[in-house]
Amino acid sequence: MRKTIIITTIISSIMTSFAQKSKPIQYPETRKDATVDDYFGTKVKDPYRWLEDDRSAETTHWVIAQNKVTNAYLDQIPFRNQLKERLEKLWNYEKISEPFIEGDFTYYFKNNGLQNQSVLYRKDNAGKETVFLDPNTFSKEGTTSLGEFAFSKDGSKLAYSISEGGSDWRKVIILDALSMQVLGDTLVDVKFSGLSWNGNEGFYYSSYEKPKGSELSAKTDQHKLYFHKLGTAQKEDKVIFGESQKRRYVGGSVTEDNRFLVITAATSTYGNELYIQDLSKPESPIVTIVSDFNSDNTVIDNEGMKLLIVTDRNAPNKRIVTVDVTNPTPENWKDLIPETTQVLQPTTCSGYIFAHYMKDAVSVVKQYDYSGKFLREIELSGPGTADGFSGKKKDKMVYYSFTNYITPATIFALEPNSGKSMLYQKSKAQFKTEDYESKQIFYTSKDGTRIPMLITHKKGLKLDGKNPTILYGYGGFNISLTPSFSISNAVWMENGGVFAVPNLRGGGEYGKEWHDAGTQMRKQNVFDDFIAAAEYLIAEKYTSSNFLALRGGSNGGLLVGAVMTQRPDLAKVALPAVGVLDMLRYHTFTAGAGWAYDYGTAQDSAAMFDYLKGYSPLHNIKEGVQYPATLVTTADHDDRVVPAHSFKFASELQAKQSGENPVLIRIDVKAGHGAGKSVTATIQENVDIQAFTLFNMGITPLSK
């Protein structure tokens, strides 16, 4: 019979004996300096400020020393390799993306199973398949990944960006799509950029001036939109927007008919100005549509001179409006698809609008024509997440995927005129959906707010409080956590684990009001929601504090850091990944100042400083407290949330931790915030996280 890994939940004599024989962890000595900051008359020590210098030899040596300790600890876990073998085996199946048509070719991404990066293939009209672009050839280690890419309108040209070592700084390469030959010079120092062609003449992209100091941590504050004309040097690229207007985020896209350039400009992660330029008239002016930052606004298409705009202006759950380009300001907007009680996120394809709604974080998709007439609700496979429904007006078929926590992503083809869906690509994952269950419950947070949570596990789970459980959360930046399948979660659940995901305030699941309820001086609501989720799982005996792990990344890393310092008794394990952990200084790094809508900054006011300091994970670690067993994860090329957050937090926690729970930091090299991470690195990270978690819960996976 096929060998599988199963979990036997035991606080066994074997583990007790092993723990007794293990020597106490000798953490690397981390130097403290005398740095002190003054905030409105309050002195705040920052003894690990020197770790913010990612270019210093001392920081490099510290990273090496910490990784050595962490690797030694992980190496002693007897079932770590067993977990890796199982995860690799389940991961090793062919994966194919939704197809899309450019020119005379159909393109799609495919991964044969364990390739570090997925490969872009194409088929011609005769069905002949060829490799078009293979990111695995970009670097030997698989650490250079494909970023943004865009074909010209006729499909004859391609611009694509690459990320080296996970950095947000990109290079842009231009290809003749027919001959696959490189055209012109490679663009460098491009960051936070889309790519959008104006015919075959050239394309728009965005970037910052290269900062003084470290490119991975120095502040980047003024974003600009450029136009690169084919055959010219990058130094000749024309600034289209952002030279005289200082904005942190600027983007430009050309409408499908090549008529208009649409420009978005923002100073924070919420709220944007909106502009338009008529490309059919040389030297035409840039016209303002929205002149403030009080709403999110996006042009999703146009019909001649009529624009279709999705907006939350006077509509917290969003609506689609139309307006004539000649008089485009908000007072002239007319509802095409009005706001409803559910959050709207529309796409367009085949001359139709597909209105994606979330009903308690689960997808509902409705099809409309361009007059706003409702045609039908798309029948989905069940409760879950539907993605796709995006393409060109001339596309004859609409493709979309469906997934949830127990359903591997499956691709469907929709005939848009009839609304009939057909199976296009069934997942080849070796996972038995019928052996698992995923159910949504609602629990009550501290202030009485009703919060949804999806709980997923094997069928027949015994509610005895001893099930290893990962509670995963985010709660910020209007981002919604919707159900999706994960091989690493599959292995966790196969081994008897529970995976629980609450939809916390600060996210986008219930629109702008839900988002705002978890921002700035209401950020504590997010932490309270997460704590209440844990208490629900414990009360219902899914788990107990001895078998609970808190997990989250980026803003979710902040969530874990805040909750573990506020309630160190709540969980056995804490897993903050690439977290925002120094709330007094986050805005001084790279583009961090743009997060102020969600967080506020310590410079805003004495009250805002006090509030931030009150929950900042770095500043709330106390002597003599036993915190959960903690594995901090970050990467040396993370220039989104710089690794200094994690470095300083781990140092402070190691210095003050009471008791025997380990405090380790795992620092990936040649990796960034997460996008484009190689399959090899992703598997190893998930193995280490699960091994660390189970080991510290006293749980042993055994082969049978």
Short mmCIF file of C-alpha atoms in Angstrom, two decimals, residues 197-641:
data_model
loop_
_atom_site.label_atom_id
_atom_site.label_comp_id
_atom_site.label_asym_id
_atom_site.label_seq_id
_atom_site.Cartn_x
_atom_site.Cartn_y
_atom_site.Cartn_z
CA TRP A 197 1.11 49.51 -25.27
CA ASN A 198 0.08 52.37 -27.53
CA GLY A 199 -0.26 50.47 -30.79
CA ASN A 200 3.16 49.08 -31.71
CA GLU A 201 4.88 52.40 -31.15
CA GLY A 202 5.85 51.83 -27.53
CA PHE A 203 4.42 51.37 -24.06
CA TYR A 204 3.71 53.13 -20.78
CA TYR A 205 5.36 52.11 -17.52
CA SER A 206 5.90 53.58 -14.05
CA SER A 207 8.83 53.95 -11.69
CA TYR A 208 10.64 55.98 -9.06
CA GLU A 209 13.96 57.72 -9.25
CA LYS A 210 16.58 55.35 -7.85
CA PRO A 211 16.95 56.35 -4.17
CA LYS A 212 20.11 57.37 -2.44
CA GLY A 213 21.34 54.64 -0.11
CA SER A 214 20.09 51.08 -0.28
CA GLU A 215 17.69 50.37 -3.13
CA LEU A 216 16.10 47.68 -0.94
CA SER A 217 15.22 49.92 2.01
CA ALA A 218 15.59 53.62 1.14
CA LYS A 219 12.40 55.64 0.86
CA THR A 220 10.77 55.91 -2.58
CA ASP A 221 8.16 58.62 -2.65
CA GLN A 222 7.60 60.08 -6.11
CA HIS A 223 6.19 57.76 -8.77
CA LYS A 224 6.18 58.79 -12.42
CA LEU A 225 4.49 57.51 -15.56
CA TYR A 226 6.80 57.20 -18.58
CA PHE A 227 6.39 56.37 -22.26
CA HIS A 228 9.07 54.25 -23.89
CA LYS A 229 9.24 54.50 -27.66
CA LEU A 230 10.62 51.43 -29.40
CA GLY A 231 14.07 51.93 -30.80
CA THR A 232 15.04 54.69 -28.39
CA ALA A 233 17.18 54.69 -25.26
CA GLN A 234 15.51 54.60 -21.84
CA LYS A 235 17.10 57.94 -20.95
CA GLU A 236 14.96 59.49 -23.69
CA ASP A 237 11.70 58.18 -22.20
CA LYS A 238 9.16 60.94 -21.76
CA VAL A 239 7.56 61.63 -18.37
CA ILE A 240 3.80 61.68 -18.97
CA PHE A 241 2.65 62.29 -15.39
CA GLY A 242 4.28 62.79 -12.00
CA GLU A 243 7.02 65.30 -12.71
CA SER A 244 5.22 68.29 -11.21
CA GLN A 245 2.62 66.29 -9.24
CA LYS A 246 4.16 64.32 -6.37
CA ARG A 247 2.30 61.03 -6.07
CA ARG A 248 3.44 57.75 -4.48
CA TYR A 249 1.61 55.49 -6.93
CA VAL A 250 0.98 56.32 -10.59
CA GLY A 251 -0.29 53.97 -13.28
CA GLY A 252 -1.24 54.25 -16.93
CA SER A 253 -3.24 51.96 -19.21
CA VAL A 254 -4.49 52.25 -22.77
CA THR A 255 -8.08 51.30 -23.58
CA GLU A 256 -8.64 48.26 -25.77
CA ASP A 257 -9.56 50.40 -28.78
CA ASN A 258 -6.26 52.28 -28.39
CA ARG A 259 -8.20 55.55 -28.10
CA PHE A 260 -7.49 56.71 -24.55
CA LEU A 261 -4.73 56.69 -21.97
CA VAL A 262 -6.18 56.32 -18.48
CA ILE A 263 -4.00 57.55 -15.59
CA THR A 264 -4.50 56.75 -11.91
CA ALA A 265 -2.58 58.63 -9.21
CA ALA A 266 -2.58 58.10 -5.44
CA THR A 267 -0.71 59.04 -2.30
CA SER A 268 -1.87 56.01 -0.32
CA THR A 269 -3.13 52.50 -0.88
CA TYR A 270 -6.72 53.76 -0.82
CA GLY A 271 -8.19 56.57 -2.89
CA ASN A 272 -7.04 57.78 -6.30
CA GLU A 273 -7.27 60.63 -8.75
CA LEU A 274 -8.36 59.68 -12.25
CA TYR A 275 -7.26 61.28 -15.53
CA ILE A 276 -7.70 60.61 -19.23
CA GLN A 277 -5.92 61.62 -22.43
CA ASP A 278 -7.21 61.25 -26.00
CA LEU A 279 -4.45 59.46 -27.91
CA SER A 280 -6.15 60.03 -31.27
CA LYS A 281 -5.25 63.72 -31.07
CA PRO A 282 -1.53 64.57 -30.94
CA GLU A 283 -0.49 66.59 -27.89
CA SER A 284 -4.01 66.42 -26.45
CA PRO A 285 -4.25 67.56 -22.82
CA ILE A 286 -4.61 65.26 -19.82
CA VAL A 287 -8.16 65.76 -18.55
CA THR A 288 -9.13 65.35 -14.89
CA ILE A 289 -12.01 63.01 -14.09
CA VAL A 290 -11.57 62.72 -10.30
CA SER A 291 -9.48 65.36 -8.52
CA ASP A 292 -9.35 64.01 -4.96
CA PHE A 293 -8.32 60.88 -3.06
CA ASN A 294 -11.65 60.17 -1.39
CA SER A 295 -12.62 57.14 -3.49
CA ASP A 296 -11.24 54.26 -5.54
CA ASN A 297 -11.94 54.72 -9.26
CA THR A 298 -11.04 52.57 -12.27
CA VAL A 299 -11.99 52.81 -15.94
CA ILE A 300 -12.86 49.24 -16.97
CA ASP A 301 -13.75 49.92 -20.61
CA ASN A 302 -15.14 52.41 -23.06
CA GLU A 303 -17.65 52.43 -25.88
CA GLY A 304 -16.45 55.18 -28.15
CA MET A 305 -16.63 58.35 -26.08
CA LYS A 306 -18.53 56.69 -23.22
CA LEU A 307 -16.45 55.53 -20.26
CA LEU A 308 -17.38 52.70 -17.89
CA ILE A 309 -16.01 53.41 -14.41
CA VAL A 310 -16.16 51.23 -11.31
CA THR A 311 -16.13 53.37 -8.17
CA ASP A 312 -16.92 53.40 -4.48
CA ARG A 313 -17.64 57.14 -4.59
CA ASN A 314 -20.96 57.53 -2.77
CA ALA A 315 -21.20 53.73 -2.97
CA PRO A 316 -19.14 51.88 -0.32
CA ASN A 317 -19.81 48.50 -1.98
CA LYS A 318 -18.99 49.91 -5.45
CA ARG A 319 -21.07 50.54 -8.55
CA ILE A 320 -20.45 50.94 -12.28
CA VAL A 321 -21.18 54.33 -13.78
CA THR A 322 -21.00 55.75 -17.31
CA VAL A 323 -19.98 59.21 -18.41
CA ASP A 324 -19.07 61.00 -21.64
CA VAL A 325 -15.36 61.77 -22.03
CA THR A 326 -16.18 65.35 -22.98
CA ASN A 327 -17.65 66.04 -19.53
CA PRO A 328 -16.33 63.26 -17.28
CA THR A 329 -16.42 64.64 -13.72
CA PRO A 330 -18.46 62.84 -11.01
CA GLU A 331 -21.49 65.11 -11.11
CA ASN A 332 -22.16 63.78 -14.61
CA TRP A 333 -21.89 60.09 -13.74
CA LYS A 334 -24.90 57.87 -14.33
CA ASP A 335 -25.42 54.47 -12.75
CA LEU A 336 -25.08 51.53 -15.12
CA ILE A 337 -24.96 48.81 -12.45
CA PRO A 338 -26.01 50.36 -9.11
CA GLU A 339 -24.53 49.53 -5.74
CA THR A 340 -25.96 46.51 -3.90
CA THR A 341 -25.53 45.10 -0.42
CA GLN A 342 -22.63 42.97 -1.70
CA VAL A 343 -19.17 44.16 -2.78
CA LEU A 344 -18.70 44.49 -6.54
CA GLN A 345 -15.51 43.74 -8.51
CA PRO A 346 -16.30 43.65 -12.24
CA THR A 347 -14.41 42.34 -15.27
CA THR A 348 -15.18 42.52 -18.99
CA CYS A 349 -14.91 39.98 -21.80
CA SER A 350 -16.63 39.21 -25.11
CA GLY A 351 -18.60 42.45 -24.96
CA TYR A 352 -20.16 41.66 -21.58
CA ILE A 353 -19.70 42.80 -18.00
CA PHE A 354 -19.18 40.11 -15.39
CA ALA A 355 -20.06 41.48 -11.97
CA HIS A 356 -18.18 39.56 -9.30
CA TYR A 357 -19.89 39.88 -5.92
CA MET A 358 -18.86 38.51 -2.55
CA LYS A 359 -21.53 37.03 -0.34
CA ASP A 360 -19.84 36.38 2.99
CA ALA A 361 -16.47 36.05 1.16
CA VAL A 362 -17.86 33.56 -1.39
CA SER A 363 -18.19 34.34 -5.12
CA VAL A 364 -21.40 35.21 -6.92
CA VAL A 365 -20.97 36.17 -10.60
CA LYS A 366 -23.64 37.94 -12.65
CA GLN A 367 -23.52 38.72 -16.36
CA TYR A 368 -24.72 42.04 -17.81
CA ASP A 369 -24.62 43.60 -21.23
CA TYR A 370 -23.16 47.05 -21.83
CA SER A 371 -26.57 48.70 -21.46
CA GLY A 372 -26.66 47.48 -17.85
CA LYS A 373 -29.24 44.78 -18.53
CA PHE A 374 -28.98 41.76 -16.25
CA LEU A 375 -28.69 38.56 -18.28
CA ARG A 376 -27.99 35.74 -15.86
CA GLU A 377 -26.16 34.53 -12.77
CA ILE A 378 -23.32 32.21 -13.67
CA GLU A 379 -23.82 28.79 -12.13
CA LEU A 380 -20.70 27.87 -10.15
CA SER A 381 -19.59 24.51 -8.80
CA GLY A 382 -20.48 25.44 -5.25
CA PRO A 383 -19.40 27.90 -2.55
CA GLY A 384 -15.91 29.13 -3.38
CA THR A 385 -13.89 31.60 -5.40
CA ALA A 386 -14.43 32.19 -9.12
CA ASP A 387 -11.69 34.07 -10.92
CA GLY A 388 -11.18 35.10 -14.52
CA PHE A 389 -14.03 36.24 -16.83
CA SER A 390 -11.56 38.69 -18.34
CA GLY A 391 -10.49 39.23 -21.94
CA LYS A 392 -11.04 41.13 -25.14
CA LYS A 393 -14.31 42.18 -26.72
CA LYS A 394 -13.71 39.92 -29.73
CA ASP A 395 -13.08 36.80 -27.61
CA LYS A 396 -15.57 34.08 -28.49
CA MET A 397 -15.07 32.16 -25.26
CA VAL A 398 -14.77 33.30 -21.65
CA TYR A 399 -12.51 31.35 -19.29
CA TYR A 400 -12.65 31.22 -15.52
CA SER A 401 -11.39 29.12 -12.64
CA PHE A 402 -13.15 27.84 -9.55
CA THR A 403 -11.61 26.77 -6.26
CA ASN A 404 -12.17 26.52 -2.53
CA TYR A 405 -10.26 25.09 0.41
CA ILE A 406 -11.06 21.49 -0.61
CA THR A 407 -11.38 21.91 -4.38
CA PRO A 408 -8.21 22.27 -6.46
CA ALA A 409 -8.48 25.01 -9.09
CA THR A 410 -10.53 23.85 -12.07
CA ILE A 411 -10.82 25.82 -15.32
CA PHE A 412 -14.10 26.30 -17.15
CA ALA A 413 -14.99 27.72 -20.56
CA LEU A 414 -18.14 29.82 -20.77
CA GLU A 415 -20.04 30.40 -24.00
CA PRO A 416 -20.98 34.05 -23.33
CA ASN A 417 -24.15 34.30 -25.41
CA SER A 418 -25.84 31.29 -23.84
CA GLY A 419 -24.14 31.38 -20.44
CA LYS A 420 -23.34 27.68 -20.65
CA SER A 421 -20.17 26.55 -18.85
CA MET A 422 -18.07 23.57 -19.90
CA LEU A 423 -15.18 21.89 -18.15
CA TYR A 424 -11.94 23.04 -19.80
CA GLN A 425 -9.19 21.73 -17.52
CA LYS A 426 -9.73 19.54 -14.49
CA SER A 427 -7.08 19.75 -11.80
CA LYS A 428 -4.66 16.83 -11.70
CA ALA A 429 -3.97 17.25 -7.98
CA GLN A 430 -3.99 13.97 -6.06
CA PHE A 431 -6.48 15.15 -3.46
CA LYS A 432 -9.72 13.47 -2.43
CA THR A 433 -12.16 16.31 -1.93
CA GLU A 434 -14.81 13.91 -0.66
CA ASP A 435 -12.68 13.09 2.41
CA TYR A 436 -12.72 16.69 3.68
CA GLU A 437 -15.22 19.30 4.73
CA SER A 438 -15.16 23.07 4.79
CA LYS A 439 -17.90 24.97 6.54
CA GLN A 440 -18.58 28.60 7.28
CA ILE A 441 -19.56 29.67 10.75
CA PHE A 442 -20.14 33.11 12.28
CA TYR A 443 -18.76 34.16 15.64
CA THR A 444 -19.02 37.30 17.71
CA SER A 445 -16.08 39.63 18.25
CA LYS A 446 -15.37 41.66 21.40
CA ASP A 447 -17.66 44.56 20.43
CA GLY A 448 -20.48 42.32 19.20
CA THR A 449 -19.58 42.40 15.49
CA ARG A 450 -20.50 39.23 13.59
CA ILE A 451 -17.47 37.75 11.80
CA PRO A 452 -17.47 34.89 9.26
CA MET A 453 -14.89 32.10 9.41
CA LEU A 454 -14.29 29.08 7.20
CA ILE A 455 -13.08 25.97 9.05
CA THR A 456 -11.63 23.14 6.97
CA HIS A 457 -10.48 19.65 8.01
CA LYS A 458 -10.86 15.93 7.43
CA LYS A 459 -14.32 14.50 7.81
CA GLY A 460 -14.93 12.75 11.11
CA LEU A 461 -12.77 15.17 13.11
CA LYS A 462 -13.02 14.52 16.83
CA LEU A 463 -13.77 17.71 18.76
CA ASP A 464 -11.55 16.95 21.74
CA GLY A 465 -9.45 20.12 21.84
CA LYS A 466 -6.33 18.30 20.64
CA ASN A 467 -6.34 18.96 16.90
CA PRO A 468 -3.35 20.93 15.57
CA THR A 469 -4.89 24.09 14.14
CA ILE A 470 -3.60 26.95 12.03
CA LEU A 471 -5.57 30.17 12.41
CA TYR A 472 -4.69 32.30 9.39
CA GLY A 473 -5.60 35.97 9.08
CA TYR A 474 -4.90 39.25 7.33
CA GLY A 475 -7.36 42.05 8.09
CA GLY A 476 -6.18 45.09 6.16
CA PHE A 477 -5.82 47.13 2.99
CA ASN A 478 -9.27 46.25 1.69
CA ILE A 479 -7.95 42.77 0.79
CA SER A 480 -10.43 39.91 0.95
CA LEU A 481 -9.50 36.37 1.97
CA THR A 482 -11.59 34.13 -0.24
CA PRO A 483 -11.35 30.32 -0.24
CA SER A 484 -8.68 28.71 -2.42
CA PHE A 485 -6.93 25.36 -2.55
CA SER A 486 -3.35 24.97 -1.34
CA ILE A 487 -1.13 21.89 -1.50
CA SER A 488 0.60 22.85 1.76
CA ASN A 489 -2.79 23.14 3.47
CA ALA A 490 -3.76 19.79 1.96
CA VAL A 491 -0.76 18.15 3.63
CA TRP A 492 -1.59 19.91 6.91
CA MET A 493 -5.17 18.62 6.82
CA GLU A 494 -4.13 15.16 5.61
CA ASN A 495 -2.07 14.96 8.79
CA GLY A 496 -5.12 15.70 10.93
CA GLY A 497 -4.77 19.48 11.04
CA VAL A 498 -7.50 22.11 11.03
CA PHE A 499 -7.17 25.21 8.85
CA ALA A 500 -9.33 28.16 9.89
CA VAL A 501 -9.63 31.54 8.13
CA PRO A 502 -11.71 34.37 9.63
CA ASN A 503 -12.65 37.39 7.49
CA LEU A 504 -11.47 40.13 9.81
CA ARG A 505 -12.34 43.79 9.71
CA GLY A 506 -9.84 45.84 7.72
CA GLY A 507 -10.38 43.52 4.74
CA GLY A 508 -12.66 44.14 1.80
CA GLU A 509 -15.21 41.37 2.28
CA TYR A 510 -18.03 43.76 3.17
CA GLY A 511 -16.90 46.93 1.38
CA LYS A 512 -15.40 50.22 2.45
CA GLU A 513 -17.10 50.35 5.84
CA TRP A 514 -15.62 46.95 6.74
CA HIS A 515 -12.20 48.13 5.59
CA ASP A 516 -12.38 51.41 7.49
CA ALA A 517 -13.47 49.62 10.66
CA GLY A 518 -9.97 48.12 10.85
CA THR A 519 -7.86 51.17 10.07
CA GLN A 520 -5.85 53.71 12.09
CA MET A 521 -7.37 54.17 15.56
CA ARG A 522 -9.73 51.26 14.91
CA LYS A 523 -6.93 48.81 14.13
CA GLN A 524 -7.47 47.06 17.47
CA ASN A 525 -10.75 45.75 16.04
CA VAL A 526 -8.71 43.52 13.72
CA PHE A 527 -6.74 42.03 16.60
CA ASP A 528 -9.90 41.57 18.67
CA ASP A 529 -11.56 39.76 15.74
CA PHE A 530 -8.59 37.39 15.47
CA ILE A 531 -8.50 36.72 19.21
CA ALA A 532 -12.25 36.02 19.19
CA ALA A 533 -11.74 33.54 16.32
CA ALA A 534 -9.17 31.67 18.39
CA GLU A 535 -11.45 31.67 21.42
CA TYR A 536 -14.29 30.28 19.30
CA LEU A 537 -12.12 27.40 18.06
CA ILE A 538 -11.06 26.65 21.62
CA ALA A 539 -14.58 26.90 23.04
CA GLU A 540 -15.96 24.58 20.36
CA LYS A 541 -13.09 22.14 21.07
CA TYR A 542 -11.65 22.19 17.58
CA THR A 543 -8.39 22.86 19.38
CA SER A 544 -6.88 24.34 22.54
CA SER A 545 -4.13 26.82 23.25
CA ASN A 546 -1.57 23.99 23.32
CA PHE A 547 -2.46 23.00 19.74
CA LEU A 548 -3.11 26.38 18.14
CA ALA A 549 -0.80 28.27 15.77
CA LEU A 550 -1.32 31.86 14.64
CA ARG A 551 -0.21 32.56 11.06
CA GLY A 552 -0.20 35.58 8.78
CA GLY A 553 2.02 37.45 6.33
CA SER A 554 2.80 41.10 5.64
CA ASN A 555 -0.09 43.00 7.30
CA GLY A 556 -1.00 39.54 8.58
CA GLY A 557 2.48 39.36 10.12
CA LEU A 558 1.59 42.51 12.04
CA LEU A 559 -1.64 40.79 13.09
CA VAL A 560 0.23 37.79 14.49
CA GLY A 561 2.83 40.00 16.18
CA ALA A 562 0.20 42.17 17.84
CA VAL A 563 -1.95 39.26 19.03
CA MET A 564 0.95 37.21 20.39
CA THR A 565 2.20 40.19 22.42
CA GLN A 566 -1.29 41.10 23.65
CA ARG A 567 -2.32 37.52 24.40
CA PRO A 568 0.83 35.40 24.82
CA ASP A 569 -1.31 32.68 26.42
CA LEU A 570 -3.60 32.28 23.42
CA ALA A 571 -1.55 29.98 21.19
CA LYS A 572 1.34 27.56 21.36
CA VAL A 573 2.97 28.73 18.12
CA ALA A 574 3.26 32.09 16.36
CA LEU A 575 4.24 32.38 12.69
CA PRO A 576 4.63 36.03 11.64
CA ALA A 577 5.82 36.22 8.02
CA VAL A 578 7.35 39.29 6.31
CA GLY A 579 5.52 41.33 8.94
CA VAL A 580 5.10 45.06 9.55
CA LEU A 581 6.36 44.91 13.13
CA ASP A 582 7.83 48.36 13.89
CA MET A 583 4.81 50.63 13.67
CA LEU A 584 6.77 53.75 14.59
CA ARG A 585 9.13 53.56 11.60
CA TYR A 586 7.38 51.52 8.89
CA HIS A 587 6.73 54.66 6.82
CA THR A 588 10.42 55.54 6.56
CA PHE A 589 11.24 52.55 4.33
CA THR A 590 10.70 52.17 0.55
CA ALA A 591 7.03 52.95 -0.24
CA GLY A 592 5.80 52.33 3.31
CA ALA A 593 4.46 55.85 3.71
CA GLY A 594 1.69 54.83 1.32
CA TRP A 595 0.23 52.56 3.99
CA ALA A 596 -0.78 55.50 6.16
CA TYR A 597 -4.46 55.23 5.19
CA ASP A 598 -4.60 51.93 7.03
CA TYR A 599 -2.16 52.68 9.85
CA GLY A 600 -1.59 56.39 10.34
CA THR A 601 1.97 57.39 11.24
CA ALA A 602 3.80 58.21 14.46
CA GLN A 603 4.36 61.73 13.13
CA ASP A 604 0.65 62.48 12.57
CA SER A 605 -0.17 63.46 16.14
CA ALA A 606 0.63 62.60 19.74
CA ALA A 607 -2.61 60.59 19.89
CA MET A 608 -1.73 58.59 16.77
CA PHE A 609 1.77 57.94 18.10
CA ASP A 610 0.36 56.69 21.41
CA TYR A 611 -2.07 54.40 19.59
CA LEU A 612 0.59 52.92 17.33
CA LYS A 613 3.04 52.43 20.18
CA GLY A 614 0.25 50.77 22.11
CA TYR A 615 0.08 47.81 19.72
CA SER A 616 3.35 47.92 17.76
CA PRO A 617 4.66 44.35 18.17
CA LEU A 618 8.30 45.45 18.52
CA HIS A 619 7.45 47.88 21.31
CA ASN A 620 5.21 45.57 23.34
CA ILE A 621 7.53 42.68 24.11
CA LYS A 622 7.96 42.49 27.88
CA GLU A 623 10.58 40.94 30.11
CA GLY A 624 9.56 37.82 32.03
CA VAL A 625 6.72 36.79 29.71
CA GLN A 626 6.59 33.41 27.99
CA TYR A 627 5.58 34.04 24.42
CA PRO A 628 4.57 31.27 22.01
CA ALA A 629 7.18 29.25 20.17
CA THR A 630 7.90 31.69 17.36
CA LEU A 631 9.27 31.23 13.86
CA VAL A 632 9.66 34.60 12.15
CA THR A 633 10.07 34.33 8.38
CA THR A 634 11.41 37.00 6.04
CA ALA A 635 13.74 37.46 3.06
CA ASP A 636 16.84 39.50 2.40
CA HIS A 637 15.45 41.07 -0.81
CA ASP A 638 12.06 42.05 0.58
CA ASP A 639 11.79 45.71 -0.37
CA ARG A 640 8.05 45.83 0.26
CA VAL A 641 8.17 45.15 4.01
#
